[in-house]
PDB file of C-alpha atoms in Angstrom:
ATOM      1  CA  MET A   4      48.314 125.801 179.473  1.00 50.00           C
ATOM      2  CA  TRP A   5      45.571 123.317 180.848  1.00 52.00           C
ATOM      3  CA  THR A   6      43.037 126.274 180.434  1.00 56.00           C
ATOM      4  CA  THR A   7      43.944 126.080 176.824  1.00 55.00           C
ATOM      5  CA  ILE A   8      43.312 122.999 176.320  1.00 59.00           C
ATOM      6  CA  ARG A   9      40.453 122.738 178.328  1.00 62.00           C
ATOM      7  CA  ASN A  10      38.670 125.304 176.002  1.00 61.00           C
ATOM      8  CA  GLY A  11      39.369 123.346 172.936  1.00 60.00           C
ATOM      9  CA  VAL A  12      37.704 120.361 174.364  1.00 64.00           C
ATOM     10  CA  THR A  13      34.766 122.500 175.408  1.00 65.00           C
ATOM     11  CA  ALA A  14      34.625 124.154 172.442  1.00 63.00           C
ATOM     12  CA  LEU A  15      34.123 120.921 170.609  1.00 62.00           C
ATOM     13  CA  ALA A  16      31.525 119.367 172.987  1.00 64.00           C
ATOM     14  CA  VAL A  17      29.559 122.652 172.289  1.00 61.00           C
ATOM     15  CA  ALA A  18      29.948 122.772 168.976  1.00 61.00           C
ATOM     16  CA  LEU A  19      28.682 119.026 168.478  1.00 62.00           C
ATOM     17  CA  ALA A  20      25.566 120.263 170.643  1.00 59.00           C
ATOM     18  CA  LEU A  21      24.685 123.234 168.708  1.00 55.00           C
ATOM     19  CA  THR A  22      25.543 122.496 164.939  1.00 49.00           C
ATOM     20  CA  GLY A  23      22.719 120.903 162.900  1.00 43.00           C
ATOM     21  CA  CYS A  24      22.597 117.272 162.110  1.00 43.00           C
ATOM     22  CA  ASP A  25      20.426 114.851 159.999  1.00 45.00           C
ATOM     23  CA  THR A  26      17.677 113.669 162.517  1.00 43.00           C
ATOM     24  CA  GLY A  27      17.079 110.135 160.385  1.00 42.00           C
ATOM     25  CA  THR A  28      18.910 107.225 160.799  1.00 43.00           C
ATOM     26  CA  GLY A  29      20.700 107.798 157.345  1.00 40.00           C
ATOM     27  CA  PRO A  30      22.311 105.001 155.409  1.00 40.00           C
ATOM     28  CA  ALA A  31      23.691 102.035 157.269  1.00 42.00           C
ATOM     29  CA  ASP A  32      26.739 102.560 159.314  1.00 47.00           C
ATOM     30  CA  PRO A  33      29.818 100.660 157.879  1.00 45.00           C
ATOM     31  CA  THR A  34      31.600 100.726 161.456  1.00 52.00           C
ATOM     32  CA  GLY A  35      28.680  98.935 163.368  1.00 61.00           C
ATOM     33  CA  PHE A  36      29.060 101.774 165.930  1.00 67.00           C
ATOM     34  CA  ASP A  37      25.895 101.151 168.557  1.00 72.00           C
ATOM     35  CA  ALA A  38      25.448 104.958 169.673  1.00 70.00           C
ATOM     36  CA  GLU A  39      22.403 104.714 171.487  1.00 75.00           C
ATOM     37  CA  GLY A  40      24.321 101.844 173.508  1.00 77.00           C
ATOM     38  CA  ALA A  41      27.325 103.901 173.854  1.00 77.00           C
ATOM     39  CA  LEU A  42      24.860 106.876 174.864  1.00 77.00           C
ATOM     40  CA  GLU A  43      23.556 104.283 177.965  1.00 81.00           C
ATOM     41  CA  ASP A  44      27.673 103.664 178.775  1.00 83.00           C
ATOM     42  CA  TYR A  45      27.943 107.712 179.006  1.00 79.00           C
ATOM     43  CA  GLU A  46      24.941 108.185 181.452  1.00 82.00           C
ATOM     44  CA  VAL A  47      26.240 105.435 184.189  1.00 82.00           C
ATOM     45  CA  LEU A  48      29.574 106.977 183.825  1.00 82.00           C
ATOM     46  CA  ALA A  49      28.203 110.321 184.591  1.00 80.00           C
ATOM     47  CA  SER A  50      26.284 109.005 187.281  1.00 80.00           C
ATOM     48  CA  VAL A  51      29.389 108.023 189.024  1.00 81.00           C
ATOM     49  CA  LEU A  52      31.755 111.119 188.682  1.00 77.00           C
ATOM     50  CA  GLU A  53      28.365 113.009 189.724  1.00 75.00           C
ATOM     51  CA  SER A  54      27.977 110.744 192.820  1.00 71.00           C
ATOM     52  CA  SER A  55      27.012 112.063 196.556  1.00 68.00           C
ATOM     53  CA  GLU A  56      30.547 110.416 197.515  1.00 64.00           C
ATOM     54  CA  LEU A  57      32.637 112.914 195.576  1.00 67.00           C
ATOM     55  CA  ALA A  58      30.131 116.039 196.489  1.00 67.00           C
ATOM     56  CA  ALA A  59      30.858 115.116 200.121  1.00 63.00           C
ATOM     57  CA  LEU A  60      34.348 115.188 199.894  1.00 65.00           C
ATOM     58  CA  GLY A  61      34.135 118.408 197.887  1.00 63.00           C
ATOM     59  CA  GLY A  62      33.156 119.712 201.482  1.00 62.00           C
ATOM     60  CA  LEU A  63      36.668 119.499 202.860  1.00 65.00           C
ATOM     61  CA  SER A  64      37.711 121.957 199.828  1.00 61.00           C
ATOM     62  CA  GLY A  65      39.653 124.988 201.718  1.00 58.00           C
ATOM     63  CA  ARG A  66      38.327 123.978 205.025  1.00 62.00           C
ATOM     64  CA  THR A  67      41.240 121.537 206.314  1.00 62.00           C
ATOM     65  CA  PRO A  68      43.661 122.696 208.734  1.00 59.00           C
ATOM     66  CA  PHE A  69      46.602 121.684 206.870  1.00 51.00           C
ATOM     67  CA  VAL A  70      48.205 125.021 205.819  1.00 42.00           C
ATOM     68  CA  SER A  71      52.047 124.553 206.868  1.00 40.00           C
ATOM     69  CA  PRO A  72      54.248 128.004 208.156  1.00 35.00           C
ATOM     70  CA  ALA A  73      57.163 126.452 207.047  1.00 45.00           C
ATOM     71  CA  ARG A  74      56.265 125.695 203.228  1.00 40.00           C
ATOM     72  CA  THR A  75      58.768 126.171 200.536  1.00 45.00           C
ATOM     73  CA  ASP A  76      58.556 126.344 196.976  1.00 46.00           C
ATOM     74  CA  GLY A  77      57.724 122.727 196.806  1.00 48.00           C
ATOM     75  CA  PRO A  78      54.946 120.130 198.248  1.00 49.00           C
ATOM     76  CA  HIS A  79      56.193 118.962 201.777  1.00 50.00           C
ATOM     77  CA  ALA A  80      58.375 115.958 201.883  1.00 56.00           C
ATOM     78  CA  GLY A  81      56.554 112.547 203.242  1.00 55.00           C
ATOM     79  CA  PRO A  82      55.300 112.010 205.999  1.00 63.00           C
ATOM     80  CA  VAL A  83      53.265 115.295 205.739  1.00 70.00           C
ATOM     81  CA  ILE A  84      50.765 114.553 208.526  1.00 74.00           C
ATOM     82  CA  SER A  85      52.277 115.256 211.910  1.00 74.00           C
ATOM     83  CA  GLY A  86      52.306 112.910 214.827  1.00 75.00           C
ATOM     84  CA  PHE A  87      50.924 115.763 216.769  1.00 79.00           C
ATOM     85  CA  ARG A  88      47.468 115.365 214.286  1.00 83.00           C
ATOM     86  CA  ARG A  89      47.441 111.734 213.875  1.00 88.00           C
ATOM     87  CA  GLY A  90      44.542 109.958 215.639  1.00 92.00           C
ATOM     88  CA  THR A  91      42.501 113.078 215.553  1.00 92.00           C
ATOM     89  CA  THR A  92      38.704 113.513 214.458  1.00 94.00           C
ATOM     90  CA  PHE A  93      37.946 116.766 212.957  1.00 92.00           C
ATOM     91  CA  VAL A  94      34.200 118.323 212.944  1.00 92.00           C
ATOM     92  CA  TYR A  95      32.989 121.234 210.711  1.00 90.00           C
ATOM     93  CA  ASP A  96      32.713 124.373 212.655  1.00 90.00           C
ATOM     94  CA  PRO A  97      30.213 126.643 210.987  1.00 89.00           C
ATOM     95  CA  THR A  98      31.453 129.736 213.171  1.00 90.00           C
ATOM     96  CA  SER A  99      34.979 129.660 211.554  1.00 87.00           C
ATOM     97  CA  GLY A 100      33.886 128.099 208.257  1.00 85.00           C
ATOM     98  CA  GLU A 101      36.728 125.286 208.720  1.00 86.00           C
ATOM     99  CA  TYR A 102      37.243 121.939 210.682  1.00 87.00           C
ATOM    100  CA  ARG A 103      38.303 121.809 214.067  1.00 90.00           C
ATOM    101  CA  PRO A 104      39.454 118.856 216.307  1.00 92.00           C
ATOM    102  CA  ASP A 105      36.887 117.068 218.400  1.00 94.00           C
ATOM    103  CA  PRO A 106      38.581 115.692 221.331  1.00 93.00           C
ATOM    104  CA  ASP A 107      35.387 113.619 221.989  1.00 94.00           C
ATOM    105  CA  ARG A 108      35.268 111.746 218.780  1.00 93.00           C
ATOM    106  CA  SER A 109      37.586 108.715 218.369  1.00 92.00           C
ATOM    107  CA  GLY A 110      37.998 106.000 215.489  1.00 93.00           C
ATOM    108  CA  ALA A 111      40.405 107.937 213.421  1.00 94.00           C
ATOM    109  CA  PRO A 112      43.222 106.131 212.038  1.00 93.00           C
ATOM    110  CA  SER A 113      46.502 105.935 213.732  1.00 92.00           C
ATOM    111  CA  ASN A 114      48.668 106.844 210.696  1.00 88.00           C
ATOM    112  CA  GLY A 115      45.987 110.021 209.702  1.00 88.00           C
ATOM    113  CA  VAL A 116      43.142 111.894 210.697  1.00 90.00           C
ATOM    114  CA  ARG A 117      39.136 111.730 210.211  1.00 92.00           C
ATOM    115  CA  PHE A 118      37.048 114.427 208.766  1.00 90.00           C
ATOM    116  CA  ILE A 119      33.428 114.149 209.559  1.00 90.00           C
ATOM    117  CA  LEU A 120      31.165 114.303 206.142  1.00 88.00           C
ATOM    118  CA  TYR A 121      27.883 116.419 205.751  1.00 86.00           C
ATOM    119  CA  GLU A 122      25.032 116.865 203.303  1.00 82.00           C
ATOM    120  CA  GLN A 123      25.743 120.034 201.833  1.00 80.00           C
ATOM    121  CA  ALA A 124      23.805 123.169 201.053  1.00 80.00           C
ATOM    122  CA  ALA A 125      23.760 124.194 197.331  1.00 78.00           C
ATOM    123  CA  ASP A 126      26.693 126.572 197.741  1.00 77.00           C
ATOM    124  CA  GLY A 127      28.685 123.340 199.194  1.00 73.00           C
ATOM    125  CA  THR A 128      28.799 124.631 202.824  1.00 81.00           C
ATOM    126  CA  PRO A 129      28.579 121.533 205.046  1.00 81.00           C
ATOM    127  CA  GLN A 130      25.183 121.282 207.082  1.00 82.00           C
ATOM    128  CA  LEU A 131      25.916 120.225 210.615  1.00 82.00           C
ATOM    129  CA  GLY A 132      22.474 118.143 211.019  1.00 79.00           C
ATOM    130  CA  GLY A 133      23.339 115.914 207.906  1.00 78.00           C
ATOM    131  CA  GLU A 134      26.213 113.614 209.208  1.00 85.00           C
ATOM    132  CA  VAL A 135      26.679 111.104 206.259  1.00 86.00           C
ATOM    133  CA  GLY A 136      29.945 109.467 206.942  1.00 89.00           C
ATOM    134  CA  TYR A 137      33.447 110.341 207.251  1.00 92.00           C
ATOM    135  CA  ALA A 138      36.819 110.705 205.218  1.00 89.00           C
ATOM    136  CA  ASP A 139      39.882 109.327 206.401  1.00 92.00           C
ATOM    137  CA  LEU A 140      43.305 110.571 205.278  1.00 87.00           C
ATOM    138  CA  LEU A 141      46.195 108.300 205.628  1.00 87.00           C
ATOM    139  CA  ASP A 142      49.541 109.212 205.527  1.00 84.00           C
ATOM    140  CA  GLU A 143      51.570 106.240 203.816  1.00 82.00           C
ATOM    141  CA  GLY A 144      54.792 108.206 202.983  1.00 75.00           C
ATOM    142  CA  ASP A 145      56.477 107.487 206.641  1.00 74.00           C
ATOM    143  CA  GLY A 146      59.163 105.321 204.437  1.00 68.00           C
ATOM    144  CA  SER A 147      59.976 108.315 202.298  1.00 63.00           C
ATOM    145  CA  ALA A 148      62.223 111.160 202.835  1.00 52.00           C
ATOM    146  CA  GLU A 149      60.926 113.258 199.881  1.00 53.00           C
ATOM    147  CA  ASP A 150      57.640 111.682 198.146  1.00 70.00           C
ATOM    148  CA  VAL A 151      54.127 112.164 199.416  1.00 76.00           C
ATOM    149  CA  ALA A 152      51.821 109.398 199.609  1.00 80.00           C
ATOM    150  CA  LEU A 153      48.239 109.998 200.971  1.00 83.00           C
ATOM    151  CA  ARG A 154      45.367 107.724 200.919  1.00 88.00           C
ATOM    152  CA  VAL A 155      41.846 108.925 201.113  1.00 88.00           C
ATOM    153  CA  ARG A 156      39.022 106.844 201.765  1.00 91.00           C
ATOM    154  CA  VAL A 157      35.300 107.823 202.254  1.00 90.00           C
ATOM    155  CA  VAL A 158      32.868 105.451 204.458  1.00 92.00           C
ATOM    156  CA  ARG A 159      29.212 105.807 204.318  1.00 86.00           C
ATOM    157  CA  GLU A 160      27.009 103.293 206.293  1.00 81.00           C
ATOM    158  CA  GLU A 161      30.000 101.402 207.065  1.00 84.00           C
ATOM    159  CA  GLU A 162      30.780 100.800 203.272  1.00 88.00           C
ATOM    160  CA  ALA A 163      33.478 101.973 201.420  1.00 90.00           C
ATOM    161  CA  VAL A 164      32.592 104.348 198.598  1.00 89.00           C
ATOM    162  CA  LEU A 165      35.648 106.114 197.530  1.00 90.00           C
ATOM    163  CA  ASP A 166      39.292 104.651 198.107  1.00 93.00           C
ATOM    164  CA  TYR A 167      42.307 106.119 196.354  1.00 90.00           C
ATOM    165  CA  LEU A 168      46.212 106.599 196.966  1.00 89.00           C
ATOM    166  CA  THR A 169      47.493 110.032 195.575  1.00 85.00           C
ATOM    167  CA  THR A 170      51.515 109.986 195.228  1.00 83.00           C
ATOM    168  CA  VAL A 171      53.421 113.151 194.608  1.00 80.00           C
ATOM    169  CA  ASP A 172      56.884 113.299 193.256  1.00 80.00           C
ATOM    170  CA  TRP A 173      58.893 116.841 193.281  1.00 75.00           C
ATOM    171  CA  ALA A 174      62.036 118.593 192.238  1.00 78.00           C
ATOM    172  CA  PRO A 175      62.711 122.045 191.199  1.00 79.00           C
ATOM    173  CA  GLY A 176      61.288 122.612 187.642  1.00 81.00           C
ATOM    174  CA  ARG A 177      58.915 119.399 187.573  1.00 81.00           C
ATOM    175  CA  ALA A 178      56.355 117.768 189.460  1.00 80.00           C
ATOM    176  CA  ALA A 179      54.182 114.533 189.048  1.00 83.00           C
ATOM    177  CA  ILE A 180      51.089 113.374 190.896  1.00 83.00           C
ATOM    178  CA  THR A 181      49.230 110.051 190.565  1.00 86.00           C
ATOM    179  CA  ALA A 182      45.741 109.175 192.129  1.00 88.00           C
ATOM    180  CA  GLU A 183      44.537 105.411 191.452  1.00 93.00           C
ATOM    181  CA  GLY A 184      41.445 103.593 193.288  1.00 93.00           C
ATOM    182  CA  PHE A 185      37.764 103.724 192.911  1.00 93.00           C
ATOM    183  CA  VAL A 186      34.560 105.249 193.790  1.00 89.00           C
ATOM    184  CA  GLN A 187      31.430 103.367 194.140  1.00 88.00           C
ATOM    185  CA  GLY A 188      28.090 104.822 192.811  1.00 81.00           C
ATOM    186  CA  ASP A 189      24.389 103.623 192.668  1.00 80.00           C
ATOM    187  CA  ARG A 190      24.814 102.552 189.015  1.00 80.00           C
ATOM    188  CA  GLY A 191      28.319 101.325 189.330  1.00 83.00           C
ATOM    189  CA  ARG A 192      31.848 101.274 190.308  1.00 90.00           C
ATOM    190  CA  LEU A 193      34.462 103.406 188.658  1.00 90.00           C
ATOM    191  CA  ASP A 194      38.154 102.109 188.725  1.00 93.00           C
ATOM    192  CA  PHE A 195      40.486 104.765 187.959  1.00 92.00           C
ATOM    193  CA  ASP A 196      44.315 105.441 187.209  1.00 93.00           C
ATOM    194  CA  VAL A 197      45.654 109.103 186.838  1.00 89.00           C
ATOM    195  CA  LYS A 198      48.823 110.557 186.067  1.00 88.00           C
ATOM    196  CA  LEU A 199      49.587 113.897 185.942  1.00 85.00           C
ATOM    197  CA  ARG A 200      52.919 115.141 184.952  1.00 85.00           C
ATOM    198  CA  GLY A 201      54.496 118.948 184.402  1.00 83.00           C
ATOM    199  CA  SER A 202      57.602 120.643 183.940  1.00 85.00           C
ATOM    200  CA  ASP A 203      58.492 124.609 183.680  1.00 83.00           C
ATOM    201  CA  GLY A 204      62.299 125.645 182.408  1.00 81.00           C
ATOM    202  CA  ASN A 205      64.178 127.617 179.668  1.00 81.00           C
ATOM    203  CA  GLY A 206      60.502 129.294 178.697  1.00 79.00           C
ATOM    204  CA  LEU A 207      58.985 126.106 178.151  1.00 82.00           C
ATOM    205  CA  ARG A 208      56.135 124.650 180.166  1.00 82.00           C
ATOM    206  CA  GLU A 209      54.731 121.278 179.336  1.00 85.00           C
ATOM    207  CA  SER A 210      52.221 119.339 181.188  1.00 85.00           C
ATOM    208  CA  GLU A 211      50.623 115.660 180.212  1.00 87.00           C
ATOM    209  CA  LEU A 212      47.444 113.983 181.814  1.00 86.00           C
ATOM    210  CA  LEU A 213      47.555 110.312 181.264  1.00 90.00           C
ATOM    211  CA  PHE A 214      44.100 108.226 182.543  1.00 89.00           C
ATOM    212  CA  ASP A 215      42.507 104.914 182.488  1.00 92.00           C
ATOM    213  CA  LEU A 216      38.793 104.454 183.646  1.00 90.00           C
ATOM    214  CA  ALA A 217      36.572 101.427 183.748  1.00 91.00           C
ATOM    215  CA  VAL A 218      32.874 101.180 185.069  1.00 88.00           C
ATOM    216  CA  ASP A 219      32.629  97.587 186.295  1.00 77.00           C
ATOM    217  CA  SER A 220      28.438  97.350 185.592  1.00 80.00           C
ATOM    218  CA  ARG A 221      29.213  98.108 182.046  1.00 82.00           C
ATOM    219  CA  SER A 222      31.750  96.862 179.269  1.00 81.00           C
ATOM    220  CA  LEU A 223      33.295 100.277 179.346  1.00 86.00           C
ATOM    221  CA  SER A 224      36.591 101.382 179.546  1.00 89.00           C
ATOM    222  CA  VAL A 225      38.156 104.740 178.542  1.00 88.00           C
ATOM    223  CA  THR A 226      42.008 105.291 178.286  1.00 90.00           C
ATOM    224  CA  GLY A 227      43.302 108.843 177.376  1.00 87.00           C
ATOM    225  CA  ARG A 228      46.117 111.293 177.030  1.00 89.00           C
ATOM    226  CA  VAL A 229      45.925 115.130 177.220  1.00 86.00           C
ATOM    227  CA  GLN A 230      49.244 116.929 176.216  1.00 86.00           C
ATOM    228  CA  GLY A 231      49.934 120.683 176.576  1.00 83.00           C
ATOM    229  CA  THR A 232      52.730 122.898 175.595  1.00 84.00           C
ATOM    230  CA  ASP A 233      53.070 126.675 176.310  1.00 80.00           C
ATOM    231  CA  GLU A 234      56.341 128.360 174.885  1.00 76.00           C
ATOM    232  CA  GLY A 235      55.936 132.287 174.618  1.00 73.00           C
ATOM    233  CA  ASP A 236      53.133 133.219 172.726  1.00 73.00           C
ATOM    234  CA  ASP A 237      52.357 129.409 171.558  1.00 74.00           C
ATOM    235  CA  ASP A 238      49.882 127.394 173.054  1.00 78.00           C
ATOM    236  CA  MET A 239      49.697 123.651 171.558  1.00 82.00           C
ATOM    237  CA  GLY A 240      47.820 120.630 172.774  1.00 83.00           C
ATOM    238  CA  GLU A 241      47.002 117.275 171.768  1.00 86.00           C
ATOM    239  CA  VAL A 242      44.298 114.771 173.082  1.00 85.00           C
ATOM    240  CA  GLU A 243      44.173 111.196 172.411  1.00 88.00           C
ATOM    241  CA  LEU A 244      41.168 109.078 173.508  1.00 85.00           C
ATOM    242  CA  GLU A 245      40.148 105.384 173.189  1.00 90.00           C
ATOM    243  CA  ILE A 246      36.760 104.231 174.297  1.00 87.00           C
ATOM    244  CA  LEU A 247      35.712 100.536 174.558  1.00 86.00           C
ATOM    245  CA  HIS A 248      31.995  99.852 174.466  1.00 81.00           C
ATOM    246  CA  GLY A 249      31.567  96.459 174.520  1.00 78.00           C
ATOM    247  CA  SER A 250      32.697  95.272 171.126  1.00 78.00           C
ATOM    248  CA  ASN A 251      33.010  98.666 169.687  1.00 81.00           C
ATOM    249  CA  VAL A 252      35.950 100.889 170.010  1.00 86.00           C
ATOM    250  CA  LEU A 253      35.809 104.390 169.754  1.00 83.00           C
ATOM    251  CA  GLY A 254      38.997 106.573 169.204  1.00 86.00           C
ATOM    252  CA  VAL A 255      39.363 110.362 168.974  1.00 85.00           C
ATOM    253  CA  THR A 256      42.617 112.303 168.095  1.00 88.00           C
ATOM    254  CA  THR A 257      43.000 115.943 167.830  1.00 84.00           C
ATOM    255  CA  SER A 258      45.461 118.735 168.112  1.00 84.00           C
ATOM    256  CA  GLY A 259      45.238 122.315 168.947  1.00 80.00           C
ATOM    257  CA  GLU A 260      47.339 125.360 168.120  1.00 80.00           C
ATOM    258  CA  ASN A 261      46.271 128.706 169.332  1.00 78.00           C
ATOM    259  CA  GLY A 262      42.857 128.102 169.404  1.00 76.00           C
ATOM    260  CA  VAL A 263      42.402 126.101 166.007  1.00 81.00           C
ATOM    261  CA  LEU A 264      41.526 122.365 166.339  1.00 81.00           C
ATOM    262  CA  ASP A 265      42.176 119.528 164.057  1.00 85.00           C
ATOM    263  CA  GLY A 266      40.876 116.150 164.540  1.00 84.00           C
ATOM    264  CA  SER A 267      38.972 112.764 163.454  1.00 87.00           C
ATOM    265  CA  VAL A 268      37.133 109.952 165.343  1.00 85.00           C
ATOM    266  CA  ALA A 269      37.345 106.345 164.005  1.00 87.00           C
ATOM    267  CA  VAL A 270      34.827 103.931 165.288  1.00 84.00           C
ATOM    268  CA  ASN A 271      36.643  99.943 165.150  1.00 86.00           C
ATOM    269  CA  GLY A 272      39.211 101.493 163.139  1.00 88.00           C
ATOM    270  CA  GLU A 273      36.957 102.976 160.331  1.00 87.00           C
ATOM    271  CA  PRO A 274      36.824 106.668 159.950  1.00 87.00           C
ATOM    272  CA  PHE A 275      33.528 108.114 161.616  1.00 84.00           C
ATOM    273  CA  ALA A 276      34.008 111.831 161.794  1.00 86.00           C
ATOM    274  CA  VAL A 277      36.254 114.675 161.332  1.00 88.00           C
ATOM    275  CA  PHE A 278      36.227 118.238 162.580  1.00 83.00           C
ATOM    276  CA  GLN A 279      38.661 121.370 161.654  1.00 83.00           C
ATOM    277  CA  GLY A 280      38.435 125.057 162.392  1.00 81.00           C
ATOM    278  CA  PRO A 281      38.598 127.799 165.430  1.00 80.00           C
ATOM    279  CA  GLU A 282      36.880 126.956 168.732  1.00 70.00           C
ATOM    280  CA  GLY A 283      34.413 129.106 168.053  1.00 70.00           C
ATOM    281  CA  ASP A 284      33.384 127.969 164.534  1.00 76.00           C
ATOM    282  CA  LEU A 285      34.091 124.447 164.041  1.00 75.00           C
ATOM    283  CA  ASP A 286      33.106 122.376 161.073  1.00 80.00           C
ATOM    284  CA  ILE A 287      32.194 118.851 162.040  1.00 82.00           C
ATOM    285  CA  THR A 288      30.895 116.233 159.591  1.00 84.00           C
ATOM    286  CA  ALA A 289      31.350 112.691 158.435  1.00 86.00           C
ATOM    287  CA  PRO A 290      34.280 111.618 156.344  1.00 88.00           C
ATOM    288  CA  ASP A 291      32.642 112.136 153.129  1.00 88.00           C
ATOM    289  CA  GLY A 292      31.315 115.676 154.419  1.00 87.00           C
ATOM    290  CA  SER A 293      28.031 114.238 154.963  1.00 87.00           C
ATOM    291  CA  ALA A 294      25.940 114.825 158.374  1.00 84.00           C
ATOM    292  CA  LEU A 295      26.031 112.650 161.573  1.00 81.00           C
ATOM    293  CA  THR A 296      22.758 111.477 163.017  1.00 80.00           C
ATOM    294  CA  TRP A 297      21.475 112.931 165.965  1.00 76.00           C
ATOM    295  CA  ALA A 298      22.525 109.897 167.981  1.00 73.00           C
ATOM    296  CA  GLU A 299      26.045 109.592 166.588  1.00 75.00           C
ATOM    297  CA  ARG A 300      26.493 113.284 167.236  1.00 76.00           C
ATOM    298  CA  LEU A 301      25.386 112.915 170.663  1.00 75.00           C
ATOM    299  CA  ALA A 302      27.586 109.942 171.228  1.00 73.00           C
ATOM    300  CA  LEU A 303      30.719 111.449 170.099  1.00 73.00           C
ATOM    301  CA  GLN A 304      29.687 114.601 172.297  1.00 75.00           C
ATOM    302  CA  ARG A 305      29.664 112.458 175.235  1.00 74.00           C
ATOM    303  CA  ALA A 306      32.925 111.160 174.103  1.00 72.00           C
ATOM    304  CA  VAL A 307      34.615 114.609 174.486  1.00 72.00           C
ATOM    305  CA  ASP A 308      32.830 115.415 177.610  1.00 75.00           C
ATOM    306  CA  VAL A 309      34.934 112.553 179.206  1.00 73.00           C
ATOM    307  CA  VAL A 310      38.015 114.480 178.904  1.00 71.00           C
ATOM    308  CA  GLU A 311      36.289 117.192 180.489  1.00 73.00           C
ATOM    309  CA  ASP A 312      34.827 114.804 183.113  1.00 77.00           C
ATOM    310  CA  VAL A 313      38.236 113.785 183.795  1.00 75.00           C
ATOM    311  CA  PHE A 314      39.535 117.271 184.620  1.00 73.00           C
ATOM    312  CA  ASP A 315      36.643 117.760 187.124  1.00 76.00           C
ATOM    313  CA  LEU A 316      37.765 114.170 188.650  1.00 76.00           C
ATOM    314  CA  VAL A 317      41.279 114.964 189.388  1.00 74.00           C
ATOM    315  CA  GLU A 318      40.300 118.510 190.833  1.00 72.00           C
ATOM    316  CA  ASP A 319      37.707 116.613 193.073  1.00 73.00           C
ATOM    317  CA  LEU A 320      40.536 113.853 194.222  1.00 73.00           C
ATOM    318  CA  LEU A 321      42.751 116.810 194.989  1.00 67.00           C
ATOM    319  CA  ASP A 322      40.213 118.834 196.693  1.00 64.00           C
ATOM    320  CA  PRO A 323      41.135 117.267 200.200  1.00 58.00           C
ATOM    321  CA  VAL A 324      44.665 117.293 199.733  1.00 57.00           C
ATOM    322  CA  ASP A 325      45.679 120.273 197.857  1.00 56.00           C
ATOM    323  CA  GLU A 326      46.590 122.398 201.117  1.00 51.00           C
ATOM    324  CA  ILE A 327      48.913 119.943 202.278  1.00 52.00           C
ATOM    325  CA  VAL A 328      50.693 119.220 198.968  1.00 50.00           C
ATOM    326  CA  LEU A 329      51.548 122.118 196.629  1.00 42.00           C
ATOM    327  CA  LEU A 330      51.766 121.885 193.035  1.00 36.00           C
ATOM    328  CA  GLY A 331      51.536 125.101 191.429  1.00 33.00           C
ATOM    329  CA  ILE A 332      53.827 124.165 188.671  1.00 30.00           C
ATOM    330  CA  ILE A 333      51.127 122.074 186.986  1.00 32.00           C
ATOM    331  CA  LEU A 334      47.749 123.104 188.342  1.00 28.00           C
TER     332      LEU A 334
END
């Protein structure tokens, strides 16, 4: 189901990149859209999402020691970090390829654990000669018998560069996860609030992703909704995206069914672009059928890429905790 939605988003981005367009400025744009300014916004957003802070956090994926022998069909109930583990600092062991407790290290939180972070090789493997900071996992679910609440805090050079709380609410046939916090990059701070919900029952699987992103160094905010439904042989999805670039508001609405997309783009409430067709052969034009300019097409491509960026961000945020929290129903 998520694969179907991602395929549609990727197809639209690829079509925007590959299909021909007018390289001139064309007639005056009645929407007043500043395409080049929007591209600068996207460059800053991409720099934060591709920051070394998130990359270092990815080094924990699959290497933490929290696989429980008592797992059931759902995730752990809160709290999830045992008293036995709390206050422990873990370092990477290249022999086993996993993190191991280091009794000589201190400073781990009393309600959680600490992982030393390292520079990474090209394949993502931590490099022992390059410590870059640490990541604390704090269990904030002590007061809950069912829900999971974990805070992830990454510190580099004594400065918090990533801090977010992730929560899980699970019941048979449904699950929900949230992630709210910030990541600090060289060119700005990204604040994010992500909600992911899923259900599975009576032959119908449904998922919904809601997200709000904001970059403090730019007047940039992104609000979106991605919804998917899988029923028998039918895969359907919808994407709604609103991006604020200073005084400009860009809105993207698209729906897809079994690989065929139909969507439109508006700027400041005025029609800007339309697209329709199968994933492999999308037709993208201005509302009157004319070609978009190079800058307009590139700005629209980056707007669509934001949705893919959010999928990647969710995966990055869950990497340190996905062996503690099982969400097979929606991931």
